[in-house]
Amino acid sequence: NRERCDLKGEVMGDEEVCGRPLGLQFHEATGDLYVADAYFGLLVVGEGGGAATQLAVETDGEPFRFTNHLDIDQVNHTIYFTDSSSRFSR
């Protein structure tokens, strides 16, 4: 729940619930913020803010286990991201 994740200055052990954003990149043309989250995969937050929308959590039936970085080709709008392990999570 949001209150649980909005604790400021607190150390949390609730990454599975609140997420662990590790990679952030703005798409310059749209203003969208793309997020590589270790628990929730690839997400996007629109330029107006608000809740993130989940874009991808798996490929070919295999779930992402540690999505941790991304980059956007600002010319052709391709998003590249890394998932560091197919075996181990976080």
mmCIF file with all atom_site columns, C-alpha atoms in Angstrom:
data_model
loop_
_atom_site.group_PDB
_atom_site.id
_atom_site.type_symbol
_atom_site.label_atom_id
_atom_site.label_alt_id
_atom_site.label_comp_id
_atom_site.label_asym_id
_atom_site.label_entity_id
_atom_site.label_seq_id
_atom_site.pdbx_PDB_ins_code
_atom_site.Cartn_x
_atom_site.Cartn_y
_atom_site.Cartn_z
_atom_site.occupancy
_atom_site.B_iso_or_equiv
_atom_site.pdbx_formal_charge
_atom_site.auth_seq_id
_atom_site.auth_comp_id
_atom_site.auth_asym_id
_atom_site.auth_atom_id
_atom_site.pdbx_PDB_model_num
ATOM 1  C CA . ASN A 1 1  ? 0.000  0.000   0.000   1.00 0.00 ? 1  ASN A CA 1
ATOM 2  C CA . ARG A 1 2  ? 1.106  3.546   -0.628  1.00 0.00 ? 2  ARG A CA 1
ATOM 3  C CA . GLU A 1 3  ? 1.500  4.536   3.044   1.00 0.00 ? 3  GLU A CA 1
ATOM 4  C CA . ARG A 1 4  ? 3.807  1.587   3.569   1.00 0.00 ? 4  ARG A CA 1
ATOM 5  C CA . CYS A 1 5  ? 6.022  2.688   0.663   1.00 0.00 ? 5  CYS A CA 1
ATOM 6  C CA . ASP A 1 6  ? 6.007  6.440   1.369   1.00 0.00 ? 6  ASP A CA 1
ATOM 7  C CA . LEU A 1 7  ? 8.039  6.258   4.581   1.00 0.00 ? 7  LEU A CA 1
ATOM 8  C CA . LYS A 1 8  ? 10.585 9.030   4.327   1.00 0.00 ? 8  LYS A CA 1
ATOM 9  C CA . GLY A 1 9  ? 13.985 8.490   5.906   1.00 0.00 ? 9  GLY A CA 1
ATOM 10 C CA . GLU A 1 10 ? 13.073 4.973   6.977   1.00 0.00 ? 10 GLU A CA 1
ATOM 11 C CA . VAL A 1 11 ? 14.939 1.842   6.023   1.00 0.00 ? 11 VAL A CA 1
ATOM 12 C CA . MET A 1 12 ? 12.489 -0.541  4.423   1.00 0.00 ? 12 MET A CA 1
ATOM 13 C CA . GLY A 1 13 ? 12.579 -4.259  3.912   1.00 0.00 ? 13 GLY A CA 1
ATOM 14 C CA . ASP A 1 14 ? 9.522  -4.162  1.655   1.00 0.00 ? 14 ASP A CA 1
ATOM 15 C CA . GLU A 1 15 ? 11.162 -4.093  -1.765  1.00 0.00 ? 15 GLU A CA 1
ATOM 16 C CA . GLU A 1 16 ? 8.881  -6.868  -3.025  1.00 0.00 ? 16 GLU A CA 1
ATOM 17 C CA . VAL A 1 17 ? 5.892  -4.581  -2.374  1.00 0.00 ? 17 VAL A CA 1
ATOM 18 C CA . CYS A 1 18 ? 7.344  -1.127  -3.035  1.00 0.00 ? 18 CYS A CA 1
ATOM 19 C CA . GLY A 1 19 ? 9.822  -1.974  -5.776  1.00 0.00 ? 19 GLY A CA 1
ATOM 20 C CA . ARG A 1 20 ? 13.481 -1.264  -6.292  1.00 0.00 ? 20 ARG A CA 1
ATOM 21 C CA . PRO A 1 21 ? 14.010 1.174   -9.183  1.00 0.00 ? 21 PRO A CA 1
ATOM 22 C CA . LEU A 1 22 ? 17.588 0.851   -10.406 1.00 0.00 ? 22 LEU A CA 1
ATOM 23 C CA . GLY A 1 23 ? 17.586 2.448   -13.856 1.00 0.00 ? 23 GLY A CA 1
ATOM 24 C CA . LEU A 1 24 ? 15.870 5.682   -14.896 1.00 0.00 ? 24 LEU A CA 1
ATOM 25 C CA . GLN A 1 25 ? 15.791 7.377   -18.287 1.00 0.00 ? 25 GLN A CA 1
ATOM 26 C CA . PHE A 1 26 ? 13.662 10.156  -19.767 1.00 0.00 ? 26 PHE A CA 1
ATOM 27 C CA . HIS A 1 27 ? 12.345 9.937   -23.306 1.00 0.00 ? 27 HIS A CA 1
ATOM 28 C CA . GLU A 1 28 ? 13.114 13.443  -24.525 1.00 0.00 ? 28 GLU A CA 1
ATOM 29 C CA . ALA A 1 29 ? 10.362 13.623  -27.169 1.00 0.00 ? 29 ALA A CA 1
ATOM 30 C CA . THR A 1 30 ? 7.517  12.550  -24.863 1.00 0.00 ? 30 THR A CA 1
ATOM 31 C CA . GLY A 1 31 ? 8.770  13.493  -21.405 1.00 0.00 ? 31 GLY A CA 1
ATOM 32 C CA . ASP A 1 32 ? 7.961  9.979   -20.186 1.00 0.00 ? 32 ASP A CA 1
ATOM 33 C CA . LEU A 1 33 ? 10.188 8.496   -17.495 1.00 0.00 ? 33 LEU A CA 1
ATOM 34 C CA . TYR A 1 34 ? 11.148 4.865   -18.052 1.00 0.00 ? 34 TYR A CA 1
ATOM 35 C CA . VAL A 1 35 ? 12.122 2.784   -15.036 1.00 0.00 ? 35 VAL A CA 1
ATOM 36 C CA . ALA A 1 36 ? 14.004 -0.508  -14.750 1.00 0.00 ? 36 ALA A CA 1
ATOM 37 C CA . ASP A 1 37 ? 12.783 -2.007  -11.477 1.00 0.00 ? 37 ASP A CA 1
ATOM 38 C CA . ALA A 1 38 ? 14.332 -5.135  -9.965  1.00 0.00 ? 38 ALA A CA 1
ATOM 39 C CA . TYR A 1 39 ? 10.918 -6.461  -8.897  1.00 0.00 ? 39 TYR A CA 1
ATOM 40 C CA . PHE A 1 40 ? 8.444  -4.983  -11.384 1.00 0.00 ? 40 PHE A CA 1
ATOM 41 C CA . GLY A 1 41 ? 10.380 -5.077  -14.659 1.00 0.00 ? 41 GLY A CA 1
ATOM 42 C CA . LEU A 1 42 ? 10.129 -2.250  -17.174 1.00 0.00 ? 42 LEU A CA 1
ATOM 43 C CA . LEU A 1 43 ? 7.782  0.596   -16.203 1.00 0.00 ? 43 LEU A CA 1
ATOM 44 C CA . VAL A 1 44 ? 6.855  4.029   -17.534 1.00 0.00 ? 44 VAL A CA 1
ATOM 45 C CA . VAL A 1 45 ? 5.562  7.150   -15.799 1.00 0.00 ? 45 VAL A CA 1
ATOM 46 C CA . GLY A 1 46 ? 3.880  9.703   -18.048 1.00 0.00 ? 46 GLY A CA 1
ATOM 47 C CA . GLU A 1 47 ? 5.127  13.278  -18.174 1.00 0.00 ? 47 GLU A CA 1
ATOM 48 C CA . GLY A 1 48 ? 2.250  14.316  -15.903 1.00 0.00 ? 48 GLY A CA 1
ATOM 49 C CA . GLY A 1 49 ? 3.429  11.980  -13.143 1.00 0.00 ? 49 GLY A CA 1
ATOM 50 C CA . GLY A 1 50 ? 1.194  9.585   -11.253 1.00 0.00 ? 50 GLY A CA 1
ATOM 51 C CA . ALA A 1 51 ? 1.412  5.833   -10.956 1.00 0.00 ? 51 ALA A CA 1
ATOM 52 C CA . ALA A 1 52 ? 3.786  3.862   -13.154 1.00 0.00 ? 52 ALA A CA 1
ATOM 53 C CA . THR A 1 53 ? 2.461  1.577   -15.881 1.00 0.00 ? 53 THR A CA 1
ATOM 54 C CA . GLN A 1 54 ? 4.096  -1.819  -16.174 1.00 0.00 ? 54 GLN A CA 1
ATOM 55 C CA . LEU A 1 55 ? 5.330  -2.443  -19.739 1.00 0.00 ? 55 LEU A CA 1
ATOM 56 C CA . ALA A 1 56 ? 7.143  -5.789  -19.519 1.00 0.00 ? 56 ALA A CA 1
ATOM 57 C CA . VAL A 1 57 ? 7.790  -8.433  -16.864 1.00 0.00 ? 57 VAL A CA 1
ATOM 58 C CA . GLU A 1 58 ? 8.876  -11.393 -18.992 1.00 0.00 ? 58 GLU A CA 1
ATOM 59 C CA . THR A 1 59 ? 10.128 -12.508 -22.377 1.00 0.00 ? 59 THR A CA 1
ATOM 60 C CA . ASP A 1 60 ? 9.248  -15.764 -24.110 1.00 0.00 ? 60 ASP A CA 1
ATOM 61 C CA . GLY A 1 61 ? 7.473  -16.935 -20.952 1.00 0.00 ? 61 GLY A CA 1
ATOM 62 C CA . GLU A 1 62 ? 10.519 -16.395 -18.723 1.00 0.00 ? 62 GLU A CA 1
ATOM 63 C CA . PRO A 1 63 ? 10.052 -13.763 -15.999 1.00 0.00 ? 63 PRO A CA 1
ATOM 64 C CA . PHE A 1 64 ? 12.640 -11.050 -15.542 1.00 0.00 ? 64 PHE A CA 1
ATOM 65 C CA . ARG A 1 65 ? 14.567 -11.599 -12.312 1.00 0.00 ? 65 ARG A CA 1
ATOM 66 C CA . PHE A 1 66 ? 16.760 -8.524  -11.919 1.00 0.00 ? 66 PHE A CA 1
ATOM 67 C CA . THR A 1 67 ? 15.885 -5.688  -14.301 1.00 0.00 ? 67 THR A CA 1
ATOM 68 C CA . ASN A 1 68 ? 18.470 -3.087  -13.443 1.00 0.00 ? 68 ASN A CA 1
ATOM 69 C CA . HIS A 1 69 ? 19.359 -0.607  -16.186 1.00 0.00 ? 69 HIS A CA 1
ATOM 70 C CA . LEU A 1 70 ? 18.006 0.942   -19.355 1.00 0.00 ? 70 LEU A CA 1
ATOM 71 C CA . ASP A 1 71 ? 18.797 3.365   -22.124 1.00 0.00 ? 71 ASP A CA 1
ATOM 72 C CA . ILE A 1 72 ? 16.667 4.946   -24.824 1.00 0.00 ? 72 ILE A CA 1
ATOM 73 C CA . ASP A 1 73 ? 17.818 5.628   -28.357 1.00 0.00 ? 73 ASP A CA 1
ATOM 74 C CA . GLN A 1 74 ? 16.388 9.136   -28.643 1.00 0.00 ? 74 GLN A CA 1
ATOM 75 C CA . VAL A 1 75 ? 16.536 9.038   -32.462 1.00 0.00 ? 75 VAL A CA 1
ATOM 76 C CA . ASN A 1 76 ? 14.655 5.812   -33.216 1.00 0.00 ? 76 ASN A CA 1
ATOM 77 C CA . HIS A 1 77 ? 12.862 5.563   -29.820 1.00 0.00 ? 77 HIS A CA 1
ATOM 78 C CA . THR A 1 78 ? 14.118 2.047   -29.061 1.00 0.00 ? 78 THR A CA 1
ATOM 79 C CA . ILE A 1 79 ? 14.368 1.100   -25.384 1.00 0.00 ? 79 ILE A CA 1
ATOM 80 C CA . TYR A 1 80 ? 17.244 -1.155  -24.353 1.00 0.00 ? 80 TYR A CA 1
ATOM 81 C CA . PHE A 1 81 ? 17.313 -2.666  -20.877 1.00 0.00 ? 81 PHE A CA 1
ATOM 82 C CA . THR A 1 82 ? 19.224 -5.281  -18.955 1.00 0.00 ? 82 THR A CA 1
ATOM 83 C CA . ASP A 1 83 ? 18.041 -8.162  -16.825 1.00 0.00 ? 83 ASP A CA 1
ATOM 84 C CA . SER A 1 84 ? 21.180 -9.362  -15.055 1.00 0.00 ? 84 SER A CA 1
ATOM 85 C CA . SER A 1 85 ? 20.187 -12.932 -14.311 1.00 0.00 ? 85 SER A CA 1
ATOM 86 C CA . SER A 1 86 ? 17.903 -15.629 -15.635 1.00 0.00 ? 86 SER A CA 1
ATOM 87 C CA . ARG A 1 87 ? 18.618 -17.738 -12.571 1.00 0.00 ? 87 ARG A CA 1
ATOM 88 C CA . PHE A 1 88 ? 18.940 -15.514 -9.511  1.00 0.00 ? 88 PHE A CA 1
ATOM 89 C CA . SER A 1 89 ? 16.587 -12.782 -8.375  1.00 0.00 ? 89 SER A CA 1
ATOM 90 C CA . ARG A 1 90 ? 17.611 -9.476  -6.835  1.00 0.00 ? 90 ARG A CA 1
#
